[in-house]
CSV table of C-alpha atoms in Angstrom, one decimal:
chain,number,residue,atom,x,y,z
A,15,UNK,CA,42.5,134.8,145.4
A,16,UNK,CA,42.4,136.9,142.3
A,17,UNK,CA,40.9,135.8,139.0
A,18,UNK,CA,44.3,135.8,137.3
A,19,UNK,CA,45.8,133.5,140.0
A,20,UNK,CA,42.8,131.1,139.7
A,21,UNK,CA,43.2,131.1,135.9
A,22,UNK,CA,46.9,130.3,136.2
A,23,UNK,CA,46.2,127.5,138.7
A,24,UNK,CA,43.6,125.9,136.4
A,25,UNK,CA,45.9,126.1,133.4
A,26,UNK,CA,48.7,124.6,135.4
A,27,UNK,CA,46.5,121.7,136.5
A,28,UNK,CA,45.3,121.1,133.0
A,29,UNK,CA,48.8,121.0,131.6
A,30,UNK,CA,49.9,118.7,134.4
A,31,UNK,CA,47.1,116.3,133.6
A,32,UNK,CA,47.9,116.3,129.9
A,33,UNK,CA,51.6,115.6,130.7
A,34,UNK,CA,50.7,112.8,133.1
A,35,UNK,CA,48.3,111.3,130.6
A,36,UNK,CA,50.9,111.5,127.8
A,37,UNK,CA,53.5,109.8,130.0
A,38,UNK,CA,51.0,107.0,130.9
A,39,UNK,CA,50.2,106.5,127.2
A,40,UNK,CA,53.9,106.4,126.3
A,41,UNK,CA,54.7,103.8,128.9
A,42,UNK,CA,51.6,101.8,127.9
A,43,UNK,CA,52.8,101.7,124.3
A,44,UNK,CA,56.5,101.2,125.0
A,45,UNK,CA,57.0,99.1,128.1
A,46,UNK,CA,60.8,99.4,128.1
A,47,UNK,CA,60.4,103.1,129.0
A,48,UNK,CA,58.9,102.2,132.4
A,49,UNK,CA,62.3,102.4,134.2
A,50,UNK,CA,63.3,105.8,133.0
A,51,UNK,CA,59.8,107.2,133.4
A,52,UNK,CA,59.7,106.0,137.0
A,53,UNK,CA,63.0,107.8,137.7
A,54,UNK,CA,61.6,111.0,136.0
A,55,UNK,CA,58.4,110.8,138.1
A,56,UNK,CA,60.4,110.5,141.3
A,57,UNK,CA,62.6,113.5,140.4
A,58,UNK,CA,59.5,115.5,139.5
A,59,UNK,CA,57.8,114.6,142.8
A,60,UNK,CA,60.9,115.8,144.7
A,61,UNK,CA,61.0,119.1,142.8
A,62,UNK,CA,57.2,119.6,143.4
A,63,UNK,CA,57.8,119.0,147.1
A,64,UNK,CA,60.6,121.5,147.2
A,65,UNK,CA,58.5,124.1,145.3
A,66,UNK,CA,55.6,123.5,147.7
A,67,UNK,CA,57.8,124.0,150.7
A,68,UNK,CA,59.1,127.3,149.4
A,69,UNK,CA,55.7,128.5,148.5
A,70,UNK,CA,54.3,127.5,151.8
A,71,UNK,CA,57.0,129.5,153.6
A,72,UNK,CA,56.0,132.6,151.7
A,73,UNK,CA,57.2,136.1,152.4
A,74,UNK,CA,58.6,136.6,155.9
A,75,UNK,CA,57.3,140.2,156.3
A,76,UNK,CA,59.3,143.0,157.7
A,77,UNK,CA,59.9,144.6,154.3
A,78,UNK,CA,59.0,148.1,153.1
A,79,UNK,CA,55.4,149.0,153.4
A,80,UNK,CA,54.3,146.4,155.9
A,81,UNK,CA,53.7,148.9,158.8
A,82,UNK,CA,50.8,151.2,158.8
A,83,UNK,CA,51.0,154.5,160.7
A,84,UNK,CA,48.2,155.3,163.1
A,85,UNK,CA,47.3,158.9,163.9
A,86,UNK,CA,48.5,158.3,167.5
A,87,UNK,CA,52.0,157.5,166.2
A,88,UNK,CA,52.6,161.0,164.8
């Protein structure tokens, strides 16, 4: 994995933790927001699962530049 990919991953995790912490603080200070925040968390979980499934599938191959030519193929 490249350095840029790792940096993006670390920044994404940091931002995610800040958002989760902010939401927890908001619900702790304003208990009536527990219902809407639970629904938002469920929707976010579903979206993350969808993105994870798409990323896990990855490229299917067969595109341009995927075949190397050996000297015996010439």
